[in-house]
PDB file of C-alpha atoms (C1' of nucleotides) in Angstrom:
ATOM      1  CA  UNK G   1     -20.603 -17.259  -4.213  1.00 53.00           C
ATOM      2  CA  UNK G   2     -17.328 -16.517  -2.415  1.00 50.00           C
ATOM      3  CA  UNK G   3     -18.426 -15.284   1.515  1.00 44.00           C
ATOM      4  CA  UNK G   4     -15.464 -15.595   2.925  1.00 42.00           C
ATOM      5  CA  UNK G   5     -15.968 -14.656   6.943  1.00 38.00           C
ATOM      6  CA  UNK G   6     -13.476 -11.851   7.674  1.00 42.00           C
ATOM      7  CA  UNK G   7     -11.946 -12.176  11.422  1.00 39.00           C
ATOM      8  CA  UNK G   8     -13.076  -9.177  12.966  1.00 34.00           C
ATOM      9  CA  UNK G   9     -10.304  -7.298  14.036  1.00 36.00           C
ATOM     10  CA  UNK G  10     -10.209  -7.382  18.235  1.00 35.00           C
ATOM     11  CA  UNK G  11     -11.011  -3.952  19.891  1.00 50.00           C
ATOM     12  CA  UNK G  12     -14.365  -2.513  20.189  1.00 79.00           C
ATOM     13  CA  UNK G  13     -13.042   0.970  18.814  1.00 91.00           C
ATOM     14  CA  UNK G  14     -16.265   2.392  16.624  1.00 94.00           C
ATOM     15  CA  UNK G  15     -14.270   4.461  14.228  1.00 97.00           C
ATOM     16  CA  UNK G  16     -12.245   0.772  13.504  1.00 96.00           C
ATOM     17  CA  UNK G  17     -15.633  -0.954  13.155  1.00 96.00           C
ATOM     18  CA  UNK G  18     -16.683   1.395  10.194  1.00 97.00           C
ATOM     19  CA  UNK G  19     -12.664   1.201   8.714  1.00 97.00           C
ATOM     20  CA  UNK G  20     -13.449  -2.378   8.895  1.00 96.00           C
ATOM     21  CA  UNK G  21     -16.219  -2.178   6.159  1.00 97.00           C
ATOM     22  CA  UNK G  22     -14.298   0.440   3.654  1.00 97.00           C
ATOM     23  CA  UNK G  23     -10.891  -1.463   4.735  1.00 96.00           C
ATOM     24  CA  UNK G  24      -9.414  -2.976   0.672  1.00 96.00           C
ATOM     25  CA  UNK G  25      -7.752  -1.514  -1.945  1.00 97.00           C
ATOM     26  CA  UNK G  26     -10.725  -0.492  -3.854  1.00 97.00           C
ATOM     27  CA  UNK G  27     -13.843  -0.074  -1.976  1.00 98.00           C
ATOM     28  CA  UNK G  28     -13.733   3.738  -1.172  1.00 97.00           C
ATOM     29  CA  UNK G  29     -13.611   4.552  -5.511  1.00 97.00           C
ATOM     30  CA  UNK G  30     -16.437   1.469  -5.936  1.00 98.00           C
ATOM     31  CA  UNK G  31     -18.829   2.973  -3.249  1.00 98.00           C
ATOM     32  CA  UNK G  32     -17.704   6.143  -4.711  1.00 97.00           C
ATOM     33  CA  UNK G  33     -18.730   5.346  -8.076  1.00 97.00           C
ATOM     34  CA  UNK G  34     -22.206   3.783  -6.719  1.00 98.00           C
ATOM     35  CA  UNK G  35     -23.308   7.042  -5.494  1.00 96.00           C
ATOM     36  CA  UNK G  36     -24.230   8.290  -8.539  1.00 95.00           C
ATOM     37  CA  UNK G  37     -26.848   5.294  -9.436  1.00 97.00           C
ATOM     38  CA  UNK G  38     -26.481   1.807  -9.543  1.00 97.00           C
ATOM     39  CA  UNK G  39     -24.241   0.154 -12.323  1.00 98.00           C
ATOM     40  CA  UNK G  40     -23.138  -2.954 -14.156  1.00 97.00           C
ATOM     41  CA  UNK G  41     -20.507  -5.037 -12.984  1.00 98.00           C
ATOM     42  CA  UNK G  42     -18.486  -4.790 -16.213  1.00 97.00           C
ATOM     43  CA  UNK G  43     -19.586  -0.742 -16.096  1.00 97.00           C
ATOM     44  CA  UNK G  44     -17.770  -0.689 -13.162  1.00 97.00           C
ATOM     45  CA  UNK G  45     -15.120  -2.439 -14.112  1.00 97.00           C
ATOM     46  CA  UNK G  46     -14.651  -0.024 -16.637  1.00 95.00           C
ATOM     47  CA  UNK G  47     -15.145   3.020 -14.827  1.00 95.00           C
ATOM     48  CA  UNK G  48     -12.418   2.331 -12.449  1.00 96.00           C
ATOM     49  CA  UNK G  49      -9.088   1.977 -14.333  1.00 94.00           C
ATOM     50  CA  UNK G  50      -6.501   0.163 -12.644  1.00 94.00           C
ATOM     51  CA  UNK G  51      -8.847  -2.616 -11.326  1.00 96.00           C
ATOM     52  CA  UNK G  52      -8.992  -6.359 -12.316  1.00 96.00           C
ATOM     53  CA  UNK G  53     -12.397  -7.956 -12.864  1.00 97.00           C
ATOM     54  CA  UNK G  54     -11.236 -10.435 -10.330  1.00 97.00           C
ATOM     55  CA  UNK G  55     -10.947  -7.821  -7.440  1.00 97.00           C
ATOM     56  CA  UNK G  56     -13.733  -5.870  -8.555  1.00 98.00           C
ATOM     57  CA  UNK G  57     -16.271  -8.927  -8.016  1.00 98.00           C
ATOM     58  CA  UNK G  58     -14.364  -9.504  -4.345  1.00 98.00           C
ATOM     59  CA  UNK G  59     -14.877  -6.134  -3.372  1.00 98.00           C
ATOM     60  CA  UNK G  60     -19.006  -6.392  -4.686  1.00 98.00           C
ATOM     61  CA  UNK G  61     -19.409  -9.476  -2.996  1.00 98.00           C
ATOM     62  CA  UNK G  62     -17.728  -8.549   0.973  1.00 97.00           C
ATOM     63  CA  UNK G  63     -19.794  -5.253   0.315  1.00 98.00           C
ATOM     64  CA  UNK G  64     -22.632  -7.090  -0.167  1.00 97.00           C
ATOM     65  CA  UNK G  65     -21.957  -9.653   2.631  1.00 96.00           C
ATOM     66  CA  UNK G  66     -22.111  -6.285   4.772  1.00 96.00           C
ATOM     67  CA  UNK G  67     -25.354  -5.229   3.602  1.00 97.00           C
ATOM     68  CA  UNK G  68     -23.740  -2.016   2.105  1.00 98.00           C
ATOM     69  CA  UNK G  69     -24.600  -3.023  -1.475  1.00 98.00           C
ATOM     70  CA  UNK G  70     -27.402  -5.228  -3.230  1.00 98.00           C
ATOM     71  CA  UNK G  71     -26.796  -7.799  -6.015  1.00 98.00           C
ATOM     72  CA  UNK G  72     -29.592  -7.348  -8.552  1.00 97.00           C
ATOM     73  CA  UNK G  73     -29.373 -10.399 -11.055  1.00 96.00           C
ATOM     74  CA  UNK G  74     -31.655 -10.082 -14.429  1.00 94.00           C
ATOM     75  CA  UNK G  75     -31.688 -13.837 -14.367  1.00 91.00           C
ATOM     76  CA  UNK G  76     -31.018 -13.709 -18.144  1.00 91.00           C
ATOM     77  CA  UNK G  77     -28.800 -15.249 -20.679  1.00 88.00           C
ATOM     78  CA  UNK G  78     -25.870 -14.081 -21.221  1.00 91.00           C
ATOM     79  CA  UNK G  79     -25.478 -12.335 -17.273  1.00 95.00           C
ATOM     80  CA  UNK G  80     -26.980  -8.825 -16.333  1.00 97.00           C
ATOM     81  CA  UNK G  81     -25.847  -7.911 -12.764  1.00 97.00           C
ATOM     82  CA  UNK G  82     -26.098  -4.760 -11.012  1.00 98.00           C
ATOM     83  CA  UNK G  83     -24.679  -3.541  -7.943  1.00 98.00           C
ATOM     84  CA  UNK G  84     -26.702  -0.532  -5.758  1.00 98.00           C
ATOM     85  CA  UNK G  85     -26.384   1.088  -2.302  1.00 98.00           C
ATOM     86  CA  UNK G  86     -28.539  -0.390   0.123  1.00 98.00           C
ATOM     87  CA  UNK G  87     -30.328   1.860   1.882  1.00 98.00           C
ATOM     88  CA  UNK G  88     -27.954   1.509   4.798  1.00 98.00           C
ATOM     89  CA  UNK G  89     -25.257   1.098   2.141  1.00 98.00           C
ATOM     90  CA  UNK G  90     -26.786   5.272   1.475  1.00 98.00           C
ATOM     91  CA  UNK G  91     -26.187   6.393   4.983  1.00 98.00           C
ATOM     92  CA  UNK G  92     -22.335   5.802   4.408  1.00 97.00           C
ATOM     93  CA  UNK G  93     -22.700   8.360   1.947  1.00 97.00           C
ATOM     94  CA  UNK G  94     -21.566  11.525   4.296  1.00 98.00           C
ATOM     95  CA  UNK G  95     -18.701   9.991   5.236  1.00 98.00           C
ATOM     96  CA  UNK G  96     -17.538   8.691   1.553  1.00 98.00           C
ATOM     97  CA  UNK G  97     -18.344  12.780   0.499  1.00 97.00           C
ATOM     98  CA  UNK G  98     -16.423  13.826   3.519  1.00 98.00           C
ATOM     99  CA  UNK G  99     -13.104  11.456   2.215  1.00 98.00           C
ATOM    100  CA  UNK G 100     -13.773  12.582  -1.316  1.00 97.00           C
ATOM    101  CA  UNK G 101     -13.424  16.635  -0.184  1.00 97.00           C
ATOM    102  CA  UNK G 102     -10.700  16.353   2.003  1.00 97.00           C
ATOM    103  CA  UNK G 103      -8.813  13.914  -0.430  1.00 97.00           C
ATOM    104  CA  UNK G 104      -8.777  16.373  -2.821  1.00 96.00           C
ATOM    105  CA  UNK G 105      -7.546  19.201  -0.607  1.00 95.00           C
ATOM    106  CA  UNK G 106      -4.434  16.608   0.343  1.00 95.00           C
ATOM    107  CA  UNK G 107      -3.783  15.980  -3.416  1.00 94.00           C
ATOM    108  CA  UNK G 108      -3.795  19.563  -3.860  1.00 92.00           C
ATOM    109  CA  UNK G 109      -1.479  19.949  -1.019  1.00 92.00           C
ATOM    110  CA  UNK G 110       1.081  17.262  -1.849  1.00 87.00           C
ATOM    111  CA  UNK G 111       0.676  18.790  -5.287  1.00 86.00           C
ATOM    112  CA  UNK G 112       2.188  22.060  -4.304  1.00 87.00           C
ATOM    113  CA  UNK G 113       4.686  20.564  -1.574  1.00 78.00           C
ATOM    114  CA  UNK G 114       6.186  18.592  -3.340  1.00 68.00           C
ATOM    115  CA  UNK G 115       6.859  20.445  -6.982  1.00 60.00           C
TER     116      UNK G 115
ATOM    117  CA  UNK E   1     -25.801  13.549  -3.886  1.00 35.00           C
ATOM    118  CA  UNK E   2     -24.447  15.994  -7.016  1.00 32.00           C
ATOM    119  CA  UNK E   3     -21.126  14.757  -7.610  1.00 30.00           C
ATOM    120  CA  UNK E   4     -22.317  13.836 -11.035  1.00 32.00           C
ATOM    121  CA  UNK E   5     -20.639  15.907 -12.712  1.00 34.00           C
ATOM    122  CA  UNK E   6     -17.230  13.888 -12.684  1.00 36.00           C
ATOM    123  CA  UNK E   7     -15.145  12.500 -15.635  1.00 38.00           C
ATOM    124  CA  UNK E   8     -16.402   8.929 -16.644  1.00 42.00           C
ATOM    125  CA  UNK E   9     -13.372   7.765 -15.535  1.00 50.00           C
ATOM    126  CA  UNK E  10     -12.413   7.815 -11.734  1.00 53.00           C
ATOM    127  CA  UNK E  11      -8.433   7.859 -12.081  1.00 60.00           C
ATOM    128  CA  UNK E  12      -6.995   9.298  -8.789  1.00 80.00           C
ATOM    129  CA  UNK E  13     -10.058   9.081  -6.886  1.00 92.00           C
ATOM    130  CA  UNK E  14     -10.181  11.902  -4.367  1.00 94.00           C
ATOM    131  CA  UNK E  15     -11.304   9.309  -1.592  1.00 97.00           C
ATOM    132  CA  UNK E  16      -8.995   6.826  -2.477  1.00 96.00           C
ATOM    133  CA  UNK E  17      -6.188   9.661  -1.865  1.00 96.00           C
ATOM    134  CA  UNK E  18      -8.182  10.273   1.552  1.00 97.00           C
ATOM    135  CA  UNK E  19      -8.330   6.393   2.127  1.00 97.00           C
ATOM    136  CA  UNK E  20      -4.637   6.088   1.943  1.00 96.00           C
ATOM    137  CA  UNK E  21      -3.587   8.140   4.751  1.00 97.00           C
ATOM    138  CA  UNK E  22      -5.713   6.511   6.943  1.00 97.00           C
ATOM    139  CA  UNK E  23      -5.020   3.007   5.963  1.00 96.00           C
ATOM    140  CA  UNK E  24      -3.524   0.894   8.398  1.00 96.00           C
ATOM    141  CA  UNK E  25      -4.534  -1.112  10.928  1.00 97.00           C
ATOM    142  CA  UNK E  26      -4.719   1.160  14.197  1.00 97.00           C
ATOM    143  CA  UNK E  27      -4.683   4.650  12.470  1.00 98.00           C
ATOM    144  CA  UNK E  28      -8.266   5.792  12.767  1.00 97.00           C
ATOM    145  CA  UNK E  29      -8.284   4.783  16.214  1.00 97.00           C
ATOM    146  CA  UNK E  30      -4.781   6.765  17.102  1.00 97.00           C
ATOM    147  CA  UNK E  31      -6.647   9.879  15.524  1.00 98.00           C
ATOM    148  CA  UNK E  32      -9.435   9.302  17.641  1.00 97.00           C
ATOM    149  CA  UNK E  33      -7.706   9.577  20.702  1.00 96.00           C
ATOM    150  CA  UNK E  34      -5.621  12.074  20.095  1.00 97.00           C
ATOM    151  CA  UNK E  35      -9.115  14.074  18.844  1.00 96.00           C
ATOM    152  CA  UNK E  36      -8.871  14.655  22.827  1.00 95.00           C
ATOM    153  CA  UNK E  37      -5.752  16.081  22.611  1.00 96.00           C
ATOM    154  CA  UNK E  38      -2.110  15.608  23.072  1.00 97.00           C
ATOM    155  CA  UNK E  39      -0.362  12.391  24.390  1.00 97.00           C
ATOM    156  CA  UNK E  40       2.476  10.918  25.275  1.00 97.00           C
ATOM    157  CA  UNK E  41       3.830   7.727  23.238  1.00 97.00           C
ATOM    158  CA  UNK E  42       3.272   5.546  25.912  1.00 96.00           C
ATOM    159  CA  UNK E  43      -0.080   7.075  27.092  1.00 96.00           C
ATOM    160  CA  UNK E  44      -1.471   6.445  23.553  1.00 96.00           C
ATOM    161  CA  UNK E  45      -0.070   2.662  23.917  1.00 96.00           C
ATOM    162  CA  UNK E  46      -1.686   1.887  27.074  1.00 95.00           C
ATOM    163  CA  UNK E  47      -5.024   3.485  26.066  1.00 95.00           C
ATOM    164  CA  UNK E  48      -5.367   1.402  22.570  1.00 95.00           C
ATOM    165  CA  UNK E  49      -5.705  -2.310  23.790  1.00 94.00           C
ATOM    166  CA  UNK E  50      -4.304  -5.054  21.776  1.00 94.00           C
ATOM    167  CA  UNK E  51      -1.781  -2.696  20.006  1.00 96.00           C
ATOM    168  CA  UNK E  52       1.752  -3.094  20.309  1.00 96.00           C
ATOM    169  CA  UNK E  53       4.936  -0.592  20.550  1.00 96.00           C
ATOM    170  CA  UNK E  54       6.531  -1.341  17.375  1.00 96.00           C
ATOM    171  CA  UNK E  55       3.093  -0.801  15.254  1.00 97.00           C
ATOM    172  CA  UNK E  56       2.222   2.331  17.062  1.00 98.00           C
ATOM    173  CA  UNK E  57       5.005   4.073  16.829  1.00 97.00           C
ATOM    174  CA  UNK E  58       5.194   2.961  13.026  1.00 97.00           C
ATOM    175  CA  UNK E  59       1.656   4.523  12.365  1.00 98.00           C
ATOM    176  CA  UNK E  60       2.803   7.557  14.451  1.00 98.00           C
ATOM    177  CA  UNK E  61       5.627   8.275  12.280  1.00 97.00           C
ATOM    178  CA  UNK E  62       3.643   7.581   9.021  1.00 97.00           C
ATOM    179  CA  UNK E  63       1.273  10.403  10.219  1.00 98.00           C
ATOM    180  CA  UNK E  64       4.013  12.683  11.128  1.00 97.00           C
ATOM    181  CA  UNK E  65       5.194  12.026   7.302  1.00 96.00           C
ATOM    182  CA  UNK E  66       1.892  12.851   6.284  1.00 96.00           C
ATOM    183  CA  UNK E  67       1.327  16.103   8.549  1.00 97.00           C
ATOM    184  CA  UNK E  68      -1.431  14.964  10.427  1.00 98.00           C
ATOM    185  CA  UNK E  69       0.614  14.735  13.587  1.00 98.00           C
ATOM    186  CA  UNK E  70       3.268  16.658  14.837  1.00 98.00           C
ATOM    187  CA  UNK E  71       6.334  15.001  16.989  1.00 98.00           C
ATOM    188  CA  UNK E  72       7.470  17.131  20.066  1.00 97.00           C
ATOM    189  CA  UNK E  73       9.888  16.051  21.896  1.00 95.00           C
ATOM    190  CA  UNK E  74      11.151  17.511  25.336  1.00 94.00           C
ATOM    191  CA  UNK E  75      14.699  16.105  24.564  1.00 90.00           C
ATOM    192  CA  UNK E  76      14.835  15.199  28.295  1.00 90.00           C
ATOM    193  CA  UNK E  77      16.347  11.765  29.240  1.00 87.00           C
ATOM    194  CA  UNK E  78      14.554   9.575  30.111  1.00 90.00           C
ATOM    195  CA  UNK E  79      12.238  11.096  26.683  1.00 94.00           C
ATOM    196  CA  UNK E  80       9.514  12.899  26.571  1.00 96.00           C
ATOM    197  CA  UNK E  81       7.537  12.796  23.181  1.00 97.00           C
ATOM    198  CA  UNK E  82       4.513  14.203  22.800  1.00 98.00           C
ATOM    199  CA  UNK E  83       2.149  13.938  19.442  1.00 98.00           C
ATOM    200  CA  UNK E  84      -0.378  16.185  18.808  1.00 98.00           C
ATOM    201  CA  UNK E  85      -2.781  16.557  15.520  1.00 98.00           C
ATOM    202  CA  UNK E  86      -1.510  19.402  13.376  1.00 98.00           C
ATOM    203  CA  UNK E  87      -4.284  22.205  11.912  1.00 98.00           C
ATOM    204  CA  UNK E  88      -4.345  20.043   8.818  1.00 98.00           C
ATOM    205  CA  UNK E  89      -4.456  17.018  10.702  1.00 98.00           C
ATOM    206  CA  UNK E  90      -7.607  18.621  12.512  1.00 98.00           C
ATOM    207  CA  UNK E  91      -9.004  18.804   8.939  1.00 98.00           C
ATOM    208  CA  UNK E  92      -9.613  15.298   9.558  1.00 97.00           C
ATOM    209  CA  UNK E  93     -12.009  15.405  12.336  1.00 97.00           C
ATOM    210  CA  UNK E  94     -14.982  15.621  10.573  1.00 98.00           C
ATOM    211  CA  UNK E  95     -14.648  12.362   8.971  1.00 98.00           C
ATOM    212  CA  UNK E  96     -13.167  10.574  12.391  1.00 98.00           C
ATOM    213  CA  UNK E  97     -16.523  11.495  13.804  1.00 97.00           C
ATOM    214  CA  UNK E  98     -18.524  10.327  10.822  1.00 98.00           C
ATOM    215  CA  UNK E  99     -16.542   7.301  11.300  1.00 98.00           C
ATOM    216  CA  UNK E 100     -17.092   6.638  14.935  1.00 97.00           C
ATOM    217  CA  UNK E 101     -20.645   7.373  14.344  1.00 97.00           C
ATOM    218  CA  UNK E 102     -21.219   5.176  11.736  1.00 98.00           C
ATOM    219  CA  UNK E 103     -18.869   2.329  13.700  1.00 97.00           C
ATOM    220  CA  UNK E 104     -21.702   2.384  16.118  1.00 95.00           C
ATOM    221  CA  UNK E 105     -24.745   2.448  14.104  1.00 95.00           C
ATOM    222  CA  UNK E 106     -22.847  -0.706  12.392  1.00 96.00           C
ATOM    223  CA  UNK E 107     -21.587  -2.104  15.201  1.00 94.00           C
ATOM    224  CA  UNK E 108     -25.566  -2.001  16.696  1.00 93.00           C
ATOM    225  CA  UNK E 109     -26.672  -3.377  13.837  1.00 92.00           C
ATOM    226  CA  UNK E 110     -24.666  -6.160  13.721  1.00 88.00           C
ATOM    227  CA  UNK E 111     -25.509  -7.109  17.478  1.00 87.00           C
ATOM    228  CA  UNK E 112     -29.419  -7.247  16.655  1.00 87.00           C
ATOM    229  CA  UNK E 113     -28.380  -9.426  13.205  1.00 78.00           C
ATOM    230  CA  UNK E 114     -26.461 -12.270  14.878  1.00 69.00           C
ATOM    231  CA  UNK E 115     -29.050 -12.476  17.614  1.00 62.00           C
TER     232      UNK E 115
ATOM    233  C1'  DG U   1     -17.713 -20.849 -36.755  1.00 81.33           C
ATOM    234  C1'  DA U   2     -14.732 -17.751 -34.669  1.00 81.33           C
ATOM    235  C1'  DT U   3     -14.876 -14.096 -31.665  1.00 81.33           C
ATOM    236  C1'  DA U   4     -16.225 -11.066 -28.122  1.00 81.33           C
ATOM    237  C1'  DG U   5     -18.879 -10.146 -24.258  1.00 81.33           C
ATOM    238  C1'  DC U   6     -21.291 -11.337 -19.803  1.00 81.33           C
ATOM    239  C1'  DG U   7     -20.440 -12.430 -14.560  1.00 81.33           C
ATOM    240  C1'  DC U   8     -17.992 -15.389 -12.060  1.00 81.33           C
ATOM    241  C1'  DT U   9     -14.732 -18.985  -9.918  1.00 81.33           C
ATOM    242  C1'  DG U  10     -10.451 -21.694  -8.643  1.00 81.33           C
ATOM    243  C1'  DA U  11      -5.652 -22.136  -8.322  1.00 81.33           C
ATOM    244  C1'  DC U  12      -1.945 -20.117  -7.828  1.00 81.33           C
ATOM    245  C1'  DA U  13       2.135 -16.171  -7.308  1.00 81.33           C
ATOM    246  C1'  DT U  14       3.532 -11.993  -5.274  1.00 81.33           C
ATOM    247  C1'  DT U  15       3.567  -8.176  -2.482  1.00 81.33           C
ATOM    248  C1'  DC U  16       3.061  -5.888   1.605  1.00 81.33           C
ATOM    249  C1'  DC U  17       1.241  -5.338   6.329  1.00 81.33           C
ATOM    250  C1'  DC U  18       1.618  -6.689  10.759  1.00 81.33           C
ATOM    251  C1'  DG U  19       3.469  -8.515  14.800  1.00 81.33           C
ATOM    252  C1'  DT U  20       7.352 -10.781  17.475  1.00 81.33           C
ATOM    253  C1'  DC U  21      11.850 -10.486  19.287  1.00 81.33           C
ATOM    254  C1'  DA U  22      15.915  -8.484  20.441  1.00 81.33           C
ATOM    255  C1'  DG U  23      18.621  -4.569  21.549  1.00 81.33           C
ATOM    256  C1'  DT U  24      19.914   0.768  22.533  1.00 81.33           C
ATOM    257  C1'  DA U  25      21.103   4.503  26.105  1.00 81.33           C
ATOM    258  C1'  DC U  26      19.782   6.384  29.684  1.00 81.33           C
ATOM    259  C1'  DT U  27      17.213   7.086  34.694  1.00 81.33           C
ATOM    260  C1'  DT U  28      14.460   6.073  38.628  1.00 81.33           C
ATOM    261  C1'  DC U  29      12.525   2.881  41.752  1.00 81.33           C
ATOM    262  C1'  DT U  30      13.120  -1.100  44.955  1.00 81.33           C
TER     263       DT U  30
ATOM    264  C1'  DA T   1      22.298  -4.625  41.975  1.00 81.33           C
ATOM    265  C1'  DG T   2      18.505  -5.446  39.381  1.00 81.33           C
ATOM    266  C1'  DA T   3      14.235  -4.288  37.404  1.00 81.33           C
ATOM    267  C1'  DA T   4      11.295  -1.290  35.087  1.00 81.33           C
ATOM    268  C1'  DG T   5      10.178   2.632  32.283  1.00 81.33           C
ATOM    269  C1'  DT T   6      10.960   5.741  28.148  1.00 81.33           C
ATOM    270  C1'  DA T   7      10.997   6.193  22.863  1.00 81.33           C
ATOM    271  C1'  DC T   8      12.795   3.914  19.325  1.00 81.33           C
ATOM    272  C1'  DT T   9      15.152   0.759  15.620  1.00 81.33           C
ATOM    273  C1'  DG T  10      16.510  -3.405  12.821  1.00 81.33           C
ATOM    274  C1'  DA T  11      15.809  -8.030  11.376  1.00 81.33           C
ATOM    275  C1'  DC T  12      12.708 -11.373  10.299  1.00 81.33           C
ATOM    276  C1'  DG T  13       8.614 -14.564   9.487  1.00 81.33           C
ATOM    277  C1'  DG T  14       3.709 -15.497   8.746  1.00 81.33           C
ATOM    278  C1'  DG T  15      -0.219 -14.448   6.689  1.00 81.33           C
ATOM    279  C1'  DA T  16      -3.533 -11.551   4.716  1.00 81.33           C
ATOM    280  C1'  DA T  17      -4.384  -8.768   0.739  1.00 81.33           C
ATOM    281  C1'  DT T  18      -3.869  -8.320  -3.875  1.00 81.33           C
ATOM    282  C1'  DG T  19      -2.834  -9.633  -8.621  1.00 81.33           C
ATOM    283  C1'  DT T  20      -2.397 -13.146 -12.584  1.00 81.33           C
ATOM    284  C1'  DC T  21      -4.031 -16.637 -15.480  1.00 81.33           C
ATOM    285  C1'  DA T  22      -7.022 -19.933 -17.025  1.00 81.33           C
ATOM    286  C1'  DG T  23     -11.498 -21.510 -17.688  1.00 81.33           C
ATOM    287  C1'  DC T  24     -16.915 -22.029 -17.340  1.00 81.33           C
ATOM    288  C1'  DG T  25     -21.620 -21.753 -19.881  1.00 81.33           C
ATOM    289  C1'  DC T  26     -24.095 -19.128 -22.648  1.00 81.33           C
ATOM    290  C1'  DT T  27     -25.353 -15.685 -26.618  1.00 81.33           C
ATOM    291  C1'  DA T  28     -25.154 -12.155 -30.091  1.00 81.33           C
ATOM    292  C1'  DT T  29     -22.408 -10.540 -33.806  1.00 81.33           C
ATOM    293  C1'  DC T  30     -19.256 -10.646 -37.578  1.00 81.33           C
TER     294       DC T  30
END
DNA sequence: GATAGCGCTGACATTCCCGTCAGTACTTCT
DNA sequence: AGAAGTACTGACGGGAATGTCAGCGCTATC
């Protein structure tokens, strides 16, 4: 499995810590997605258009590296994965609720500036 | 936890729209300190270690763009700019202290991991 | 037996962020 | 006179982040 050791980024700034972990193009629509229950990898995949398989399963794997997420593996033939909040993964939820209300209040707003 | 009653498909994700403004390597941290209130270019500078001129003053402009801050400058020689966060910008202060409070939950618990 | 699906990896190519360096047009301090 | 400070810009290079493409081993389905 790919654990590739991120640098972390100098400066003991707590609010840069936790934009460390969300920090990629995709992780604040996956974590987004995995608050509603756990899910398949290629559920996922599916779920978020836009995405390649190949980022998607970077993304799972750093998040998992951080203890946000856990792998479940089915062991079986062909592959059954699935990807959950951890329970510390779960007390990122406020924050991830708080982005997903204000970011629709700024696409609202951008909506109505700019037409 | 309800947010499960969303489209199957998460095409412009609210929190990715949320993620964008912030992204970018110092940004969290220059809305943190200016959470205080109002400074001066090169008060923010010296306050953020490790950043440099060019990349603050880049971030401070993208926020300006995005109406979180708002540029005043005294038009004095030598200048005199001062950057403040707009109402909407204030918007944001919930999730800056979700941030910074998570940061330091995460940032504790990766202090007892490694040791 | 050809195909599609599963989860994943390695080797690239590209794109974009970030930081370095130099320079501007003043003024004040030494 | 020279240095330092103020807010800022343009050019440029390195490298990280992201995307593309191929392929693996296996199975269930057509």
């Amino acid at each position: 499995m790919e654990t590739r050791h991120r640098p972390s980024l100098a400066g003991d700034c707590p609010v840069d810590a936790a934009l460390e972990v969300i920090r990629g193009r995709w992780k604040g629509t996956i974590l987004w997605r995995l608050e509603d229950g756990p899910m398949r990898t290629s559920e996922l995949r599916r779920s978020i258009p836009g995405i390649t398989e190949r980022m998607l399963i970077r993304h799972l794997h750093e998040l998992v590296a951080d203890r946000i997420l856990e792998r479940e593996d089915a062991g079986t033939i062909p592959p059954h994965v699935t990807y959950r909040l951890s329970e510390y993964g779960r007390t990122l939820a406020p924050i991830v609720w708080g982005l997903c209300r204000w970011g629709r209040l700024h696409q609202e707003r951008r909506a109505t500036q700019s037409l």
